[in-house]
GROMACS .gro file of C-alpha atoms in nm:
model
  305
    1MET     CA    1   2.113   0.278  -2.358
    2GLY     CA    2   2.469   0.227  -2.203
    3ASN     CA    3   2.515   0.614  -2.028
    4LEU     CA    4   2.595   0.454  -1.756
    5VAL     CA    5   2.886   0.193  -1.871
    6ASP     CA    6   3.189   0.242  -1.792
    7TRP     CA    7   3.311   0.205  -2.196
    8GLU     CA    8   3.673   0.145  -2.152
    9ALA     CA    9   3.534  -0.171  -1.888
   10TRP     CA   10   3.385  -0.263  -2.169
   11LEU     CA   11   3.586  -0.256  -2.389
   12ARG     CA   12   3.901  -0.417  -2.243
   13SER     CA   13   3.615  -0.717  -2.133
   14ALA     CA   14   3.530  -0.678  -2.498
   15ALA     CA   15   3.814  -0.747  -2.627
   16LYS     CA   16   3.956  -1.042  -2.450
   17ARG     CA   17   4.016  -1.351  -2.615
   18PRO     CA   18   3.790  -1.664  -2.544
   19SER     CA   19   3.863  -1.865  -2.223
   20ASP     CA   20   4.108  -2.165  -2.204
   21ASN     CA   21   3.812  -2.366  -2.125
   22GLU     CA   22   3.638  -2.254  -2.483
   23GLU     CA   23   4.004  -2.291  -2.677
   24SER     CA   24   4.020  -2.600  -2.533
   25LYS     CA   25   3.677  -2.704  -2.691
   26ARG     CA   26   3.810  -2.557  -3.001
   27ASP     CA   27   4.068  -2.807  -2.979
   28ARG     CA   28   3.943  -3.150  -2.885
   29THR     CA   29   3.590  -2.978  -3.180
   30GLU     CA   30   3.878  -3.037  -3.451
   31GLN     CA   31   4.027  -3.363  -3.328
   32GLN     CA   32   3.690  -3.438  -3.329
   33ILE     CA   33   3.698  -3.409  -3.704
   34ARG     CA   34   3.983  -3.481  -3.787
   35ALA     CA   35   3.944  -3.835  -3.651
   36ALA     CA   36   3.589  -3.900  -3.750
   37LEU     CA   37   3.794  -3.884  -4.169
   38ASP     CA   38   4.096  -4.050  -4.070
   39ASP     CA   39   3.896  -4.364  -3.928
   40TYR     CA   40   3.711  -4.366  -4.290
   41GLY     CA   41   3.859  -4.541  -4.545
   42PRO     CA   42   3.720  -4.416  -4.875
   43LEU     CA   43   3.865  -4.117  -4.738
   44SER     CA   44   4.210  -4.235  -4.665
   45GLY     CA   45   4.517  -4.012  -4.832
   46LYS     CA   46   4.246  -3.816  -5.049
   47TYR     CA   47   4.276  -3.464  -4.843
   48ARG     CA   48   4.389  -3.255  -4.558
   49VAL     CA   49   4.201  -3.041  -4.285
   50TYR     CA   50   4.248  -2.659  -4.167
   51VAL     CA   51   3.999  -2.445  -3.923
   52LYS     CA   52   3.976  -2.138  -4.156
   53GLY     CA   53   3.721  -1.797  -3.943
   54SER     CA   54   3.719  -1.639  -3.663
   55TYR     CA   55   3.872  -1.923  -3.469
   56ALA     CA   56   4.216  -1.935  -3.728
   57ASN     CA   57   4.251  -1.544  -3.741
   58ASN     CA   58   4.185  -1.538  -3.351
   59THR     CA   59   3.889  -1.325  -3.414
   60ASN     CA   60   3.630  -1.490  -3.206
   61VAL     CA   61   3.461  -1.351  -2.962
   62ARG     CA   62   3.268  -1.508  -2.595
   63LEU     CA   63   3.005  -1.716  -2.642
   64ASN     CA   64   3.078  -1.695  -3.065
   65TYR     CA   65   3.167  -2.111  -3.077
   66ASP     CA   66   3.148  -2.183  -3.468
   67VAL     CA   67   3.416  -2.379  -3.535
   68ASP     CA   68   3.509  -2.330  -3.960
   69VAL     CA   69   3.667  -2.667  -4.064
   70ALA     CA   70   3.761  -2.710  -4.372
   71VAL     CA   71   3.828  -3.077  -4.582
   72GLU     CA   72   4.010  -2.987  -4.858
   73TYR     CA   73   4.055  -3.240  -5.187
   74THR     CA   74   4.418  -3.294  -5.302
   75GLY     CA   75   4.331  -3.503  -5.591
   76TYR     CA   76   4.383  -3.144  -5.838
   77PHE     CA   77   4.317  -2.862  -5.833
   78TYR     CA   78   4.128  -2.597  -6.019
   79SER     CA   79   4.279  -2.208  -6.095
   80ASP     CA   80   4.182  -1.858  -6.343
   81LEU     CA   81   4.396  -1.654  -6.500
   82CYS     CA   82   4.252  -1.325  -6.490
   83PHE     CA   83   4.614  -1.067  -6.458
   84ASP     CA   84   4.311  -0.811  -6.275
   85LEU     CA   85   4.436  -0.835  -5.866
   86GLN     CA   86   4.155  -0.604  -5.755
   87GLY     CA   87   3.894  -0.582  -5.959
   88HIS     CA   88   3.841  -0.937  -6.076
   89ASP     CA   89   3.489  -1.059  -6.018
   90ASP     CA   90   3.467  -1.363  -5.998
   91SER     CA   91   3.430  -1.512  -6.317
   92GLU     CA   92   3.577  -1.782  -6.433
   93VAL     CA   93   3.835  -1.737  -6.775
   94GLY     CA   94   3.957  -2.090  -6.754
   95VAL     CA   95   3.925  -2.363  -6.478
   96TYR     CA   96   4.249  -2.613  -6.470
   97ALA     CA   97   4.203  -2.965  -6.375
   98SER     CA   98   4.398  -3.293  -6.360
   99TYR     CA   99   4.107  -3.569  -6.494
  100ASP     CA  100   3.995  -3.811  -6.204
  101THR     CA  101   3.694  -3.991  -6.098
  102TYR     CA  102   3.633  -3.957  -5.786
  103SER     CA  103   3.351  -3.655  -5.854
  104ARG     CA  104   3.276  -3.352  -5.612
  105GLU     CA  105   2.931  -3.529  -5.478
  106ASP     CA  106   3.159  -3.846  -5.447
  107PHE     CA  107   3.354  -3.572  -5.201
  108LYS     CA  108   3.140  -3.516  -4.991
  109ARG     CA  109   2.892  -3.867  -4.965
  110ASP     CA  110   3.266  -3.987  -4.840
  111ILE     CA  111   3.250  -3.680  -4.573
  112LYS     CA  112   2.909  -3.701  -4.519
  113ALA     CA  113   2.965  -4.053  -4.441
  114ALA     CA  114   3.243  -4.037  -4.210
  115LEU     CA  115   3.019  -3.787  -4.013
  116PHE     CA  116   2.778  -4.043  -3.955
  117GLU     CA  117   2.932  -4.267  -3.895
  118THR     CA  118   3.142  -4.124  -3.655
  119PHE     CA  119   2.868  -3.844  -3.439
  120GLY     CA  120   2.584  -3.973  -3.622
  121SER     CA  121   2.277  -3.856  -3.846
  122ASP     CA  122   2.101  -3.674  -3.538
  123ALA     CA  123   2.430  -3.496  -3.491
  124ILE     CA  124   2.457  -3.346  -3.883
  125GLU     CA  125   2.222  -3.087  -4.023
  126ILE     CA  126   2.355  -3.118  -4.410
  127GLY     CA  127   2.313  -2.712  -4.520
  128LYS     CA  128   2.403  -2.513  -4.882
  129ILE     CA  129   2.780  -2.542  -4.807
  130ALA     CA  130   2.867  -2.725  -4.488
  131TYR     CA  131   2.781  -3.020  -4.248
  132ARG     CA  132   2.739  -2.905  -3.886
  133VAL     CA  133   2.862  -3.104  -3.661
  134ARG     CA  134   2.622  -3.021  -3.251
  135GLU     CA  135   2.841  -2.948  -2.948
  136ASN     CA  136   2.814  -3.138  -2.681
  137LYS     CA  137   2.954  -3.098  -2.322
  138THR     CA  138   3.332  -3.076  -2.412
  139THR     CA  139   3.319  -2.995  -2.828
  140LEU     CA  140   3.162  -2.663  -2.999
  141PRO     CA  141   2.941  -2.630  -3.278
  142ALA     CA  142   3.152  -2.695  -3.629
  143ASP     CA  143   3.067  -2.689  -3.979
  144VAL     CA  144   3.270  -2.842  -4.165
  145VAL     CA  145   3.284  -2.784  -4.526
  146PRO     CA  146   3.412  -2.977  -4.835
  147SER     CA  147   3.647  -2.774  -5.008
  148TRP     CA  148   3.900  -2.779  -5.298
  149GLU     CA  149   4.253  -2.599  -5.377
  150TYR     CA  150   4.228  -2.314  -5.560
  151ARG     CA  151   4.457  -2.078  -5.728
  152ARG     CA  152   4.414  -1.774  -5.904
  153TYR     CA  153   4.705  -1.617  -6.155
  154ASP     CA  154   4.719  -1.225  -6.147
  155ARG     CA  155   4.960  -1.081  -6.343
  156ILE     CA  156   5.352  -1.122  -6.467
  157ASP     CA  157   5.620  -1.019  -6.197
  158ALA     CA  158   5.991  -0.877  -6.289
  159TRP     CA  159   6.070  -1.315  -6.394
  160GLY     CA  160   5.771  -1.325  -6.631
  161ASP     CA  161   5.610  -1.569  -6.465
  162PRO     CA  162   5.245  -1.509  -6.330
  163VAL     CA  163   5.194  -1.449  -5.947
  164VAL     CA  164   4.980  -1.679  -5.804
  165HIS     CA  165   4.755  -1.701  -5.537
  166VAL     CA  166   4.636  -2.000  -5.343
  167GLY     CA  167   4.322  -2.021  -5.206
  168SER     CA  168   4.039  -2.235  -5.129
  169ARG     CA  169   3.692  -2.358  -5.359
  170VAL     CA  170   3.371  -2.434  -5.242
  171TYR     CA  171   3.048  -2.562  -5.466
  172PRO     CA  172   2.732  -2.471  -5.279
  173SER     CA  173   2.463  -2.761  -5.357
  174THR     CA  174   2.211  -2.470  -5.476
  175GLY     CA  175   2.451  -2.441  -5.753
  176GLY     CA  176   2.816  -2.217  -5.867
  177TYR     CA  177   3.075  -2.189  -5.703
  178LYS     CA  178   3.310  -1.985  -5.441
  179ASN     CA  179   3.658  -1.860  -5.423
  180ASN     CA  180   3.876  -1.752  -5.030
  181PHE     CA  181   4.168  -1.743  -4.921
  182PRO     CA  182   4.153  -1.874  -4.616
  183LYS     CA  183   4.564  -1.888  -4.526
  184ILE     CA  184   4.641  -1.543  -4.691
  185GLN     CA  185   4.381  -1.368  -4.480
  186VAL     CA  186   4.547  -1.502  -4.186
  187THR     CA  187   4.866  -1.424  -4.271
  188ARG     CA  188   4.777  -1.008  -4.385
  189GLY     CA  189   4.562  -1.012  -4.078
  190THR     CA  190   4.844  -1.091  -3.783
  191GLU     CA  191   5.045  -0.895  -4.029
  192LYS     CA  192   4.748  -0.589  -3.941
  193ASN     CA  193   4.724  -0.705  -3.619
  194ASP     CA  194   5.138  -0.625  -3.501
  195ARG     CA  195   5.150  -0.316  -3.690
  196THR     CA  196   4.853  -0.198  -3.439
  197HIS     CA  197   4.985  -0.289  -3.201
  198ARG     CA  198   4.769  -0.610  -3.103
  199ARG     CA  199   4.470  -0.344  -3.140
  200TYR     CA  200   4.351  -0.426  -3.433
  201LYS     CA  201   4.199  -0.793  -3.331
  202ARG     CA  202   4.104  -0.605  -3.032
  203MET     CA  203   3.907  -0.403  -3.191
  204VAL     CA  204   3.711  -0.661  -3.391
  205ARG     CA  205   3.636  -0.848  -3.101
  206CYS     CA  206   3.521  -0.510  -2.951
  207LEU     CA  207   3.296  -0.438  -3.270
  208LYS     CA  208   3.206  -0.728  -3.283
  209LYS     CA  209   3.051  -0.795  -2.931
  210MET     CA  210   2.901  -0.416  -2.951
  211GLN     CA  211   2.692  -0.535  -3.258
  212THR     CA  212   2.562  -0.834  -3.078
  213ARG     CA  213   2.460  -0.556  -2.809
  214LEU     CA  214   2.283  -0.360  -2.997
  215THR     CA  215   2.139  -0.668  -3.187
  216ASP     CA  216   1.963  -0.835  -2.870
  217ALA     CA  217   1.878  -0.422  -2.677
  218GLY     CA  218   1.625  -0.445  -3.056
  219VAL     CA  219   1.885  -0.102  -3.240
  220LEU     CA  220   1.934  -0.307  -3.499
  221GLU     CA  221   1.723  -0.542  -3.711
  222ASN     CA  222   2.052  -0.826  -3.771
  223GLU     CA  223   2.339  -0.859  -3.736
  224LEU     CA  224   2.583  -0.865  -3.982
  225PRO     CA  225   2.804  -1.121  -4.071
  226SER     CA  226   3.098  -1.146  -3.842
  227TYR     CA  227   3.358  -1.146  -4.219
  228LEU     CA  228   3.199  -0.821  -4.294
  229VAL     CA  229   3.331  -0.664  -3.932
  230GLU     CA  230   3.663  -0.825  -3.932
  231CYS     CA  231   3.721  -0.656  -4.268
  232LEU     CA  232   3.511  -0.364  -4.189
  233VAL     CA  233   3.823  -0.254  -3.899
  234TYR     CA  234   4.083  -0.359  -4.157
  235ASN     CA  235   4.038  -0.102  -4.352
  236VAL     CA  236   4.013   0.143  -4.083
  237PRO     CA  237   4.416   0.325  -4.139
  238ASP     CA  238   4.695   0.123  -3.877
  239SER     CA  239   4.774   0.551  -3.767
  240LEU     CA  240   4.433   0.501  -3.580
  241PHE     CA  241   4.505   0.253  -3.393
  242ASN     CA  242   4.704   0.270  -3.056
  243ASN     CA  243   4.573   0.502  -2.861
  244SER     CA  244   4.607   0.594  -2.520
  245THR     CA  245   4.231   0.460  -2.442
  246TYR     CA  246   4.055   0.187  -2.571
  247LEU     CA  247   3.781   0.430  -2.600
  248GLU     CA  248   3.987   0.646  -2.806
  249ASP     CA  249   4.053   0.362  -3.026
  250PHE     CA  250   3.741   0.280  -3.096
  251ARG     CA  251   3.600   0.591  -3.123
  252LYS     CA  252   3.841   0.654  -3.467
  253VAL     CA  253   3.763   0.327  -3.598
  254VAL     CA  254   3.421   0.330  -3.547
  255GLY     CA  255   3.420   0.691  -3.676
  256ALA     CA  256   3.687   0.629  -3.986
  257ILE     CA  257   3.418   0.324  -4.089
  258TRP     CA  258   3.067   0.563  -4.031
  259GLY     CA  259   3.299   0.773  -4.290
  260SER     CA  260   3.406   0.578  -4.573
  261THR     CA  261   3.044   0.414  -4.601
  262GLN     CA  262   2.840   0.716  -4.695
  263PRO     CA  263   2.729   0.730  -4.992
  264ASN     CA  264   2.978   0.950  -5.103
  265GLY     CA  265   3.306   0.739  -4.917
  266ASP     CA  266   3.592   0.523  -5.008
  267TRP     CA  267   3.406   0.181  -4.996
  268GLY     CA  268   3.396   0.142  -5.385
  269GLU     CA  269   3.824   0.074  -5.239
  270TRP     CA  270   3.776  -0.122  -5.003
  271GLU     CA  271   3.921  -0.453  -4.977
  272GLU     CA  272   3.845  -0.799  -4.838
  273VAL     CA  273   4.134  -0.903  -4.569
  274HIS     CA  274   4.303  -1.153  -4.810
  275GLY     CA  275   4.317  -0.822  -5.108
  276LEU     CA  276   4.196  -1.051  -5.342
  277HIS     CA  277   3.871  -0.862  -5.378
  278TYR     CA  278   3.625  -0.548  -5.348
  279LEU     CA  279   3.446  -0.540  -4.988
  280PHE     CA  280   3.155  -0.471  -5.160
  281LYS     CA  281   3.159  -0.592  -5.484
  282GLY     CA  282   3.086  -0.908  -5.493
  283SER     CA  283   2.944  -1.130  -5.139
  284PHE     CA  284   2.856  -0.808  -4.939
  285ALA     CA  285   2.771  -0.649  -5.240
  286GLY     CA  286   2.467  -0.396  -5.109
  287MET     CA  287   2.555  -0.440  -4.709
  288ARG     CA  288   2.713  -0.081  -4.752
  289ALA     CA  289   2.423   0.116  -4.570
  290ASP     CA  290   2.430  -0.261  -4.303
  291ALA     CA  291   2.775  -0.120  -4.254
  292HIS     CA  292   2.735   0.276  -4.186
  293THR     CA  293   2.401   0.211  -4.015
  294LEU     CA  294   2.646  -0.064  -3.745
  295ALA     CA  295   2.895   0.258  -3.737
  296ASP     CA  296   2.644   0.492  -3.637
  297LYS     CA  297   2.481   0.288  -3.398
  298ALA     CA  298   2.793   0.168  -3.194
  299TRP     CA  299   2.884   0.546  -3.211
  300ASP     CA  300   2.632   0.687  -3.034
  301GLU     CA  301   2.592   0.316  -2.796
  302VAL     CA  302   2.904   0.447  -2.624
  303GLY     CA  303   2.814   0.903  -2.608
  304ILE     CA  304   3.096   0.934  -2.842
  305GLU     CA  305   3.035   1.351  -2.869
   0.00000   0.00000   0.00000
């Protein structure tokens, strides 16, 4: 399929950040969401807003338009006391929140009402976790995610105090909840990018673009979640990045993913970017073989010997 491709040139193009025009659209999208919430009186003083996901982590690729906007309630927080940093399975040990008559459903209802009031009901799609705001000529589509602060207390430090990791909790309409750590993810991703002389995030974009290429060609049936691709590249050792060519970087990244995701590989020890969940023991359980297939097909596509 790709024998006549100049892969070094292709990878250098794929590694680039989105255009200035798309970045401007991202900024306008966030501004419009903030303005819609600010203009809705019942929400006044109750929330904070921040962008998360691939845009916040600077791993988005061109034509990957989703902007994830967290709207986090500030009236109380949830917490767990677990003392098991790597093996924690998100089973609830204890939840602590101050008494507050403003319920989760109240918060979701008011966010939806604010978006309806500004954009109109026809522009909003209601999902399990987020309200999706349709794009227009000057903005990108946005997933507005009602969230609550979550604090995970792990282990004891040298002074006898628990170590706290501040994250975010969401409550899907189907029940239960999910915890994540978007701000820690940003910090750790930036640190790895610095250690690899900017090659980490470039290779994330390359693998995302390669996955799209293979899916469009029918080589892959479905694309893996964007965040899973980011995590796969994150687990590749730093020493395999920053080679003389992008093709050599890509070869070593894909090879490392391929080797580690074999049935007898060390994939069971791989972590999410924030370092607080095992990669294939939570949200991505059962997807090890899919990750291996992506690496295998990417290897074949660029004709690596």
